[in-house]
CSV table of C-alpha atoms in Angstrom, one decimal:
chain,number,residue,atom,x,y,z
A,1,UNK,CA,0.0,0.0,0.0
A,2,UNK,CA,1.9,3.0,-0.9
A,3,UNK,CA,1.9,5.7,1.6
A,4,UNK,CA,1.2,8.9,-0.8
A,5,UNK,CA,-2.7,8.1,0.7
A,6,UNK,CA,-3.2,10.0,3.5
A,7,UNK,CA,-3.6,7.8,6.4
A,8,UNK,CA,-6.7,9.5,8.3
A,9,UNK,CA,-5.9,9.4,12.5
A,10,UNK,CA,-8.0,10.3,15.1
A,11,UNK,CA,-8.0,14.2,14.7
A,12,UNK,CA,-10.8,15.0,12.1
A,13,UNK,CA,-10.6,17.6,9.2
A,14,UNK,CA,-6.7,17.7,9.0
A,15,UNK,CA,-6.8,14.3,6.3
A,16,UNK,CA,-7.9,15.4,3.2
A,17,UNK,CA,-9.4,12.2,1.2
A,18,UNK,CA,-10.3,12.6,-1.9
A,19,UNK,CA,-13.6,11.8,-3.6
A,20,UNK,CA,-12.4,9.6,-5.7
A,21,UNK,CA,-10.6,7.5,-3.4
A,22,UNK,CA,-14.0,7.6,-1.3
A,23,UNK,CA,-15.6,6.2,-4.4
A,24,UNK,CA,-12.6,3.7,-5.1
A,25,UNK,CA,-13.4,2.0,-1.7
A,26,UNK,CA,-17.2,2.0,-2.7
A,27,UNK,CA,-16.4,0.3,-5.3
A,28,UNK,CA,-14.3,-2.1,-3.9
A,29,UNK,CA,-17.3,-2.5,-1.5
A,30,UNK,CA,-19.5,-3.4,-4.5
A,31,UNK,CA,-17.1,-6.0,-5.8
A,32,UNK,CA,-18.2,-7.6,-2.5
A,33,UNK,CA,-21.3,-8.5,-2.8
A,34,UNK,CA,-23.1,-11.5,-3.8
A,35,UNK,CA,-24.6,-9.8,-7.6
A,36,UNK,CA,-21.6,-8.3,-8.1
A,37,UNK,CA,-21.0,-11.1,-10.9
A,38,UNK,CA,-24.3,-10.2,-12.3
A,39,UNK,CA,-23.7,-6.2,-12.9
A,40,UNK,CA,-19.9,-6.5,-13.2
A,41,UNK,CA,-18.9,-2.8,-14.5
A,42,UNK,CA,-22.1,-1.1,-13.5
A,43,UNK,CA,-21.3,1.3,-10.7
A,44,UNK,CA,-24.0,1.3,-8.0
A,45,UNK,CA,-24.5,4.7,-6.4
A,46,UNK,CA,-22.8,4.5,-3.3
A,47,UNK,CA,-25.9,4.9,-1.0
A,48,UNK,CA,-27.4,1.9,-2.7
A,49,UNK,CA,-23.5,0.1,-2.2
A,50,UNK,CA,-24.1,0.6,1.4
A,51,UNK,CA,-27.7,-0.2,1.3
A,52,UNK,CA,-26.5,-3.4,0.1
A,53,UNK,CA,-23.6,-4.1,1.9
A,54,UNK,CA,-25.8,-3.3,5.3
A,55,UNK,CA,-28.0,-6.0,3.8
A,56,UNK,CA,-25.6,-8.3,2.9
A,57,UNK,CA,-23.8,-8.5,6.6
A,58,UNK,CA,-26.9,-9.3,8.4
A,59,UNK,CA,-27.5,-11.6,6.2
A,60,UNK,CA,-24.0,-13.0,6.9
A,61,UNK,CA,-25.2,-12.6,10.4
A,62,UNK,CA,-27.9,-14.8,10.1
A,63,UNK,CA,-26.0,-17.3,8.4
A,64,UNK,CA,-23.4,-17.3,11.2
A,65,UNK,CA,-26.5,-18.0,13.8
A,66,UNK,CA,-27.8,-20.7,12.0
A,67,UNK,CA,-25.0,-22.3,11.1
A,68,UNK,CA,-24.1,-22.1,15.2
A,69,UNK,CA,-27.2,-23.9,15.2
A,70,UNK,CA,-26.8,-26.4,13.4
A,71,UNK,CA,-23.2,-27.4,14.1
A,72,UNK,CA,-24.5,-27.5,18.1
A,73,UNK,CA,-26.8,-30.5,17.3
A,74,UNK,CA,-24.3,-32.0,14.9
A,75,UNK,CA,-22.0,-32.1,17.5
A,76,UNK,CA,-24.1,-33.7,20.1
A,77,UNK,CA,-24.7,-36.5,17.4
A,78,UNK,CA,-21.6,-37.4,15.5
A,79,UNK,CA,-18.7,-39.3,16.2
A,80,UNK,CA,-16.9,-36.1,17.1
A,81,UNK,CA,-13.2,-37.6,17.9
A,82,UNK,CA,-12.7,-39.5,14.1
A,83,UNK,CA,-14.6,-36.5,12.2
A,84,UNK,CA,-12.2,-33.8,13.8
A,85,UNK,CA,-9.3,-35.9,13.3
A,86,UNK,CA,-10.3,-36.0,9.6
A,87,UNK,CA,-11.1,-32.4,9.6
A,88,UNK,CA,-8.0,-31.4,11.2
A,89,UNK,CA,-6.3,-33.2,8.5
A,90,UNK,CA,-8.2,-31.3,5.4
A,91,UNK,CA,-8.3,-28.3,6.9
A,92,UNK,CA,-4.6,-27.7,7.6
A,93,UNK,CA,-3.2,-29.2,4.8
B,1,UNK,CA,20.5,-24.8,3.7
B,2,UNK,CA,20.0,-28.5,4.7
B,3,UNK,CA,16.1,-29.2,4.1
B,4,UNK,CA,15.0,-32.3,6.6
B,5,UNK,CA,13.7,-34.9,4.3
B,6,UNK,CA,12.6,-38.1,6.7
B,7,UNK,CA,10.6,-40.1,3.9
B,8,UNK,CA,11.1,-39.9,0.4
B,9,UNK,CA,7.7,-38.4,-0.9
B,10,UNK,CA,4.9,-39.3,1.6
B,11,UNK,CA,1.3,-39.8,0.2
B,12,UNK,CA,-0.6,-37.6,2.7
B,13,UNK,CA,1.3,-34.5,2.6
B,14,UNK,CA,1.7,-33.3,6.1
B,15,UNK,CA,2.1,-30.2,7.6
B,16,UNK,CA,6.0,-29.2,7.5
B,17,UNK,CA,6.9,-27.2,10.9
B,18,UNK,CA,10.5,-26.5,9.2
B,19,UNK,CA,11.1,-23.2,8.5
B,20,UNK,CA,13.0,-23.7,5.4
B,21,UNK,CA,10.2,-25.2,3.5
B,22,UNK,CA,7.5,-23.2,3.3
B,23,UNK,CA,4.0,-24.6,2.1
B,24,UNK,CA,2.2,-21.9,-0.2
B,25,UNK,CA,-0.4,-20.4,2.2
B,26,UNK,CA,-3.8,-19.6,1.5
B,27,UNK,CA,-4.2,-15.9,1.5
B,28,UNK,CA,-0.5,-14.6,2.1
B,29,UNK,CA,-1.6,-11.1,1.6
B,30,UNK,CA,-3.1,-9.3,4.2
B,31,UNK,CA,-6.2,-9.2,2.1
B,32,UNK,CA,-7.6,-12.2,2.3
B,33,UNK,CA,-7.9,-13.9,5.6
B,34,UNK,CA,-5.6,-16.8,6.7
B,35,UNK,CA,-7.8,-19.7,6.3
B,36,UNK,CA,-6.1,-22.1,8.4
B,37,UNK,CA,-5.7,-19.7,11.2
B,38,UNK,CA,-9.6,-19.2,10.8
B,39,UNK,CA,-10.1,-22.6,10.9
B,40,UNK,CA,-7.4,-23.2,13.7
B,41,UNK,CA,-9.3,-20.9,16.6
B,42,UNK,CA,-13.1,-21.9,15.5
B,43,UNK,CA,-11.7,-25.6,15.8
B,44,UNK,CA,-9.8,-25.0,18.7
B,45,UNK,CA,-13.0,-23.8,20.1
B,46,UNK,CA,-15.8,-26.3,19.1
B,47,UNK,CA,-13.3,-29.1,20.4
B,48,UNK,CA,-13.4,-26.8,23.9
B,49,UNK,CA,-16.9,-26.5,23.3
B,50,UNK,CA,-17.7,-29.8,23.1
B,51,UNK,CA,-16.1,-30.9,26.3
B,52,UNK,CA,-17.3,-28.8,28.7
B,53,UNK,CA,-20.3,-26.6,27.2
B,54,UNK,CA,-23.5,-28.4,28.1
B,55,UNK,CA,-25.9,-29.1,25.3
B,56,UNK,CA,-28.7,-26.2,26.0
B,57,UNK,CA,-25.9,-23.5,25.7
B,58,UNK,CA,-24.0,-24.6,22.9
B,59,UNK,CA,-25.8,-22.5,20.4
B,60,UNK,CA,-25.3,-19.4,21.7
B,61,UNK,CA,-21.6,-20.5,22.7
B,62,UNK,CA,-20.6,-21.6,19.2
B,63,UNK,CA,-21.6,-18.2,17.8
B,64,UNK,CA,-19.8,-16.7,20.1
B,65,UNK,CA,-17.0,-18.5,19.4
B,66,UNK,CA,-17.3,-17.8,16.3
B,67,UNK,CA,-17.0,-14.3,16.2
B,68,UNK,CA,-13.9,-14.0,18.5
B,69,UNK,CA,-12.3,-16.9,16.6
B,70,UNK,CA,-12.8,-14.4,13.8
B,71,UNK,CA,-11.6,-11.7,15.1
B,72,UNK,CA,-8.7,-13.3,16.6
B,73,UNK,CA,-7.9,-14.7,13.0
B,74,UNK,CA,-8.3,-11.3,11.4
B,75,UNK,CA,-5.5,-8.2,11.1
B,76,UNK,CA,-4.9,-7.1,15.1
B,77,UNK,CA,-4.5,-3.9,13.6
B,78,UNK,CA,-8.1,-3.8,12.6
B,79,UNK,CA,-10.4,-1.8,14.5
B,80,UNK,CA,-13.4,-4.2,14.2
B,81,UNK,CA,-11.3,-7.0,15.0
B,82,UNK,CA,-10.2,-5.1,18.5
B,83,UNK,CA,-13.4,-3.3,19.0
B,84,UNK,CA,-15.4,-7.2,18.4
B,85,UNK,CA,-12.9,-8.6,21.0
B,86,UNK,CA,-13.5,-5.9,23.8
B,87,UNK,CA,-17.6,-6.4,23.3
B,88,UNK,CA,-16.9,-10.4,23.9
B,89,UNK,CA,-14.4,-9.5,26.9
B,90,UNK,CA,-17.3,-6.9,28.7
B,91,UNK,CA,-19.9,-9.5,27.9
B,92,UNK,CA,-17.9,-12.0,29.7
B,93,UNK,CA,-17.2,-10.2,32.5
B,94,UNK,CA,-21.0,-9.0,32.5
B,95,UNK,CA,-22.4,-12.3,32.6
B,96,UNK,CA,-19.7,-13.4,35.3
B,97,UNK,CA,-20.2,-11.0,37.2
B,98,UNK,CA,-24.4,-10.9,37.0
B,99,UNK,CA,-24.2,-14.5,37.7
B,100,UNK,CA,-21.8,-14.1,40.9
B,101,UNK,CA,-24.0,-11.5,42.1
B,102,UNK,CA,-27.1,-13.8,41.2
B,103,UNK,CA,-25.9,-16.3,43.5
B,104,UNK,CA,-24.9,-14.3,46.3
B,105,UNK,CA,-28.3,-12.0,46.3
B,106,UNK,CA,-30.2,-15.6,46.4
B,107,UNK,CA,-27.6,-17.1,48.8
B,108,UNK,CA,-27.8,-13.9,51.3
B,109,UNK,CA,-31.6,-12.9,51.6
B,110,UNK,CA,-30.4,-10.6,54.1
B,111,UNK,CA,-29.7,-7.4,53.6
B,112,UNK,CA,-26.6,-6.0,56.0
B,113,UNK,CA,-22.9,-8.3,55.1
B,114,UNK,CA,-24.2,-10.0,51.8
B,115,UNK,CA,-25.9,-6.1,50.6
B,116,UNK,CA,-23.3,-3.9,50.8
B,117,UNK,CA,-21.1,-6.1,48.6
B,118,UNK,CA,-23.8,-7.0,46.4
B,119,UNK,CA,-24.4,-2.7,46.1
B,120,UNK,CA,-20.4,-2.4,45.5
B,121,UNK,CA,-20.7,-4.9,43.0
B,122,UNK,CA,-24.0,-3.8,41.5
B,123,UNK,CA,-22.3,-0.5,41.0
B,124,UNK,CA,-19.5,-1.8,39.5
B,125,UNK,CA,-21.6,-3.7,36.9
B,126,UNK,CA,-23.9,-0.8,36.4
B,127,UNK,CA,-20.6,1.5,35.9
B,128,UNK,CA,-19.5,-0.7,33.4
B,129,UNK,CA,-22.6,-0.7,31.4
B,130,UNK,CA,-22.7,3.4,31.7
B,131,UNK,CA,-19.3,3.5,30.6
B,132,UNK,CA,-20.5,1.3,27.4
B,133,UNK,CA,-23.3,3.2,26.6
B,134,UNK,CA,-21.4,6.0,26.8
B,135,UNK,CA,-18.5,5.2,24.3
B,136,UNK,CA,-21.2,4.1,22.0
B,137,UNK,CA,-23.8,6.8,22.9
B,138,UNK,CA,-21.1,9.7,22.6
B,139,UNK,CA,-19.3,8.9,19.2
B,140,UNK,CA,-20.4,11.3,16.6
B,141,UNK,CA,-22.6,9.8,13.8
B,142,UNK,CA,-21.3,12.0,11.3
B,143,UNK,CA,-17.6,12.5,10.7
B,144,UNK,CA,-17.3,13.9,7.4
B,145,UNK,CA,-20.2,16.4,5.4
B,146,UNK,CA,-20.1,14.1,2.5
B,147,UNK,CA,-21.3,11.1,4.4
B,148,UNK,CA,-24.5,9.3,2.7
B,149,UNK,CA,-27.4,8.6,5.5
B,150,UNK,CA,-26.7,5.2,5.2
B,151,UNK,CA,-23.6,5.1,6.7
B,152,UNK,CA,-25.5,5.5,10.0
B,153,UNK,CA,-26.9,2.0,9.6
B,154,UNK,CA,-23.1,0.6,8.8
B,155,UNK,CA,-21.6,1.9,11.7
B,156,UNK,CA,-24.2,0.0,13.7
B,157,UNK,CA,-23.3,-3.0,12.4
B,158,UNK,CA,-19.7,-3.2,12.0
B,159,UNK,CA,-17.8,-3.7,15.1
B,160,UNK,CA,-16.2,-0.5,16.0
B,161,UNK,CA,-18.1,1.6,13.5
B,162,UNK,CA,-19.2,4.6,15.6
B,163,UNK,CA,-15.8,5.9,15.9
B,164,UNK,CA,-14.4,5.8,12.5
B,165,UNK,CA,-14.1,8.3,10.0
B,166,UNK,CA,-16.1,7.6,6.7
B,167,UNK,CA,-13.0,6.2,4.7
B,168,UNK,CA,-12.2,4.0,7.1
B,169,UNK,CA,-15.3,3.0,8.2
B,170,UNK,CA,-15.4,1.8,3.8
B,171,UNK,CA,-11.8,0.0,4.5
B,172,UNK,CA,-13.0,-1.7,7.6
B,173,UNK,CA,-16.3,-2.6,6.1
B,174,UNK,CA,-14.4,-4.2,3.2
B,175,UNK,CA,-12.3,-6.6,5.4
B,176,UNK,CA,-14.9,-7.4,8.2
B,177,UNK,CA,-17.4,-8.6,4.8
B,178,UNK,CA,-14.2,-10.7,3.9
B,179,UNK,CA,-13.5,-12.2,7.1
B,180,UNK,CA,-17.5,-13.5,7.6
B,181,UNK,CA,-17.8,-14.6,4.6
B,182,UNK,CA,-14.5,-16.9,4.8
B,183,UNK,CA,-16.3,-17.7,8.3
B,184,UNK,CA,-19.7,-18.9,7.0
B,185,UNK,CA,-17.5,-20.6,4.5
B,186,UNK,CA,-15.9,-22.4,6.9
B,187,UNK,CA,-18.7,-23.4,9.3
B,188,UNK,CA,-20.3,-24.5,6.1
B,189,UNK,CA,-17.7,-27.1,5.6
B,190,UNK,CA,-17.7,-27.9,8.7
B,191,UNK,CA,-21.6,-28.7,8.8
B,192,UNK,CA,-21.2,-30.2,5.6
B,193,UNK,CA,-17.9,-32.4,7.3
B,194,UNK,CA,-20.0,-34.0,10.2
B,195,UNK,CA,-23.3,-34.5,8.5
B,196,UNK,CA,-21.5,-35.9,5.6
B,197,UNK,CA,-19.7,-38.6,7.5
């Protein structure tokens, strides 16, 4: 990351970033999001980027809460000690 | 540079521990988020889990752990990575110490020895709260004048968000969509791992 961007610290109105970095990192935003392979060069305005992106984390969220529950009763029922060791195995490798 | 060769060409490649031979990571950018330290603390923690957590809590336990695996996988220099571990940390300490003071309120129906360290340590938990409302209550919504409305509703839900400046707050936004998605990903696997077998 080269250092000619301003680096903004805590003291406000002294950093001076531009617009079009602001818009660079909306953008970088929209490449984030699920559709983003759907409306590849189309630029989203960037309260509709954040509209989405606000959407797309509690979705993310929710996925995070269900798949909690669902690995809880998994893991009351399987065979925990041979399906770690195999999944310790895959996922380090 | 001598590299340690023990078997000529294993079938299961292992994990090397020598530093001279280094296995192409995953992610070795700061980017992307190491997958197999992701995968290292969430594991870490469901093995934890599922010795000592009973059954009834372990919902709300593995989502727990699953956010502070995250965020202990993720940049330190992040600010939603430290601000998601302080929440967990005051939580902790919250429900500690509610439940301590729980059980000495029902142990010590009387008021005199038991209540003046159950007011100390009501205080205590009710300074702590304060003090949290107040970080979060006195951060200013609006840092910069060319800050769309939304914005608002993203600083709510990205650890940390209140205090950051509107560039930032886009940079931190970027990597804390990164890191949950490669954590759904990964408890995804998982799922898909234990019901497969």
């Amino acid at each position: 990351m080269s250092s000619r961007r301003p680096r903004s610290r805590a003291s406000g109105g002294a950093s001076r970033i531009s617009d079009e970095q602001i818009s660079d990192l909306v953008a970088k935003l929209q490449a984030l999001l699920p559709e983003a392979r759907l409306r590849s060069s189309d630029r989203m305005p960037s309260s509709r980027v954040l509209q989405e992106t606000c959407s797309y984390i509690r979705s993310l969220h929710r996925e995070v809460d269900d798949l909690s529950d669902r690995l809880s009763e998994l893991l009351a029922t399987s065979d925990v000690s041979t399906a770690q060791a195999a999944i310790i195995r895959s996922l380090l490798m | 540079m001598a590299v340690k060769r023990t078997a000529p060409s294993p079938p299961t490649p292992r994990p090397n521990p020598n530093p001279n031979r280094r296995a192409p990571v995953s992610g070795a950018d700061a980017a992307s988020p190491s997958k197999r330290m992701l995968a290292f603390h969430f594991i870490r923690a469901l093995a934890r889990i599922h010795r000592s957590t009973p059954v009834p809590r372990r919902t709300r336990t593995i989502r727990r752990a699953a956010y502070s695996s995250m965020a202990r996988a993720a940049n330190p220099r992040r600010v939603w990575s430290r601000a998601l571990l302080q929440q967990m940390r005051a939580r902790r300490a919250r429900t500690r110490r509610a439940a301590v003071l729980r059980r000495r309120v029902s142990a010590a129906p009387a008021t005199p020895p038991g209540g003046a360290r159950s007011i100390t340590g009501e205080d205590q938990e009710s300074t702590t709260l304060a003090a949290l409302a107040r970080t979060t209550a006195a951060a200013v919504p609006h840092r910069q004048a060319g800050e769309p409305a939304r914005a608002d509703a993203l600083r709510r839900l990205v650890p940390g968000g209140n205090e950051m400046e509107y560039s930032n707050l886009l940079e931190e936004t970027a990597d804390y969509v990164r890191c949950l998605r490669a954590q759904v990903q990964l408890m995804q696997g998982l799922v898909d791992l234990f019901s497969g077998r």
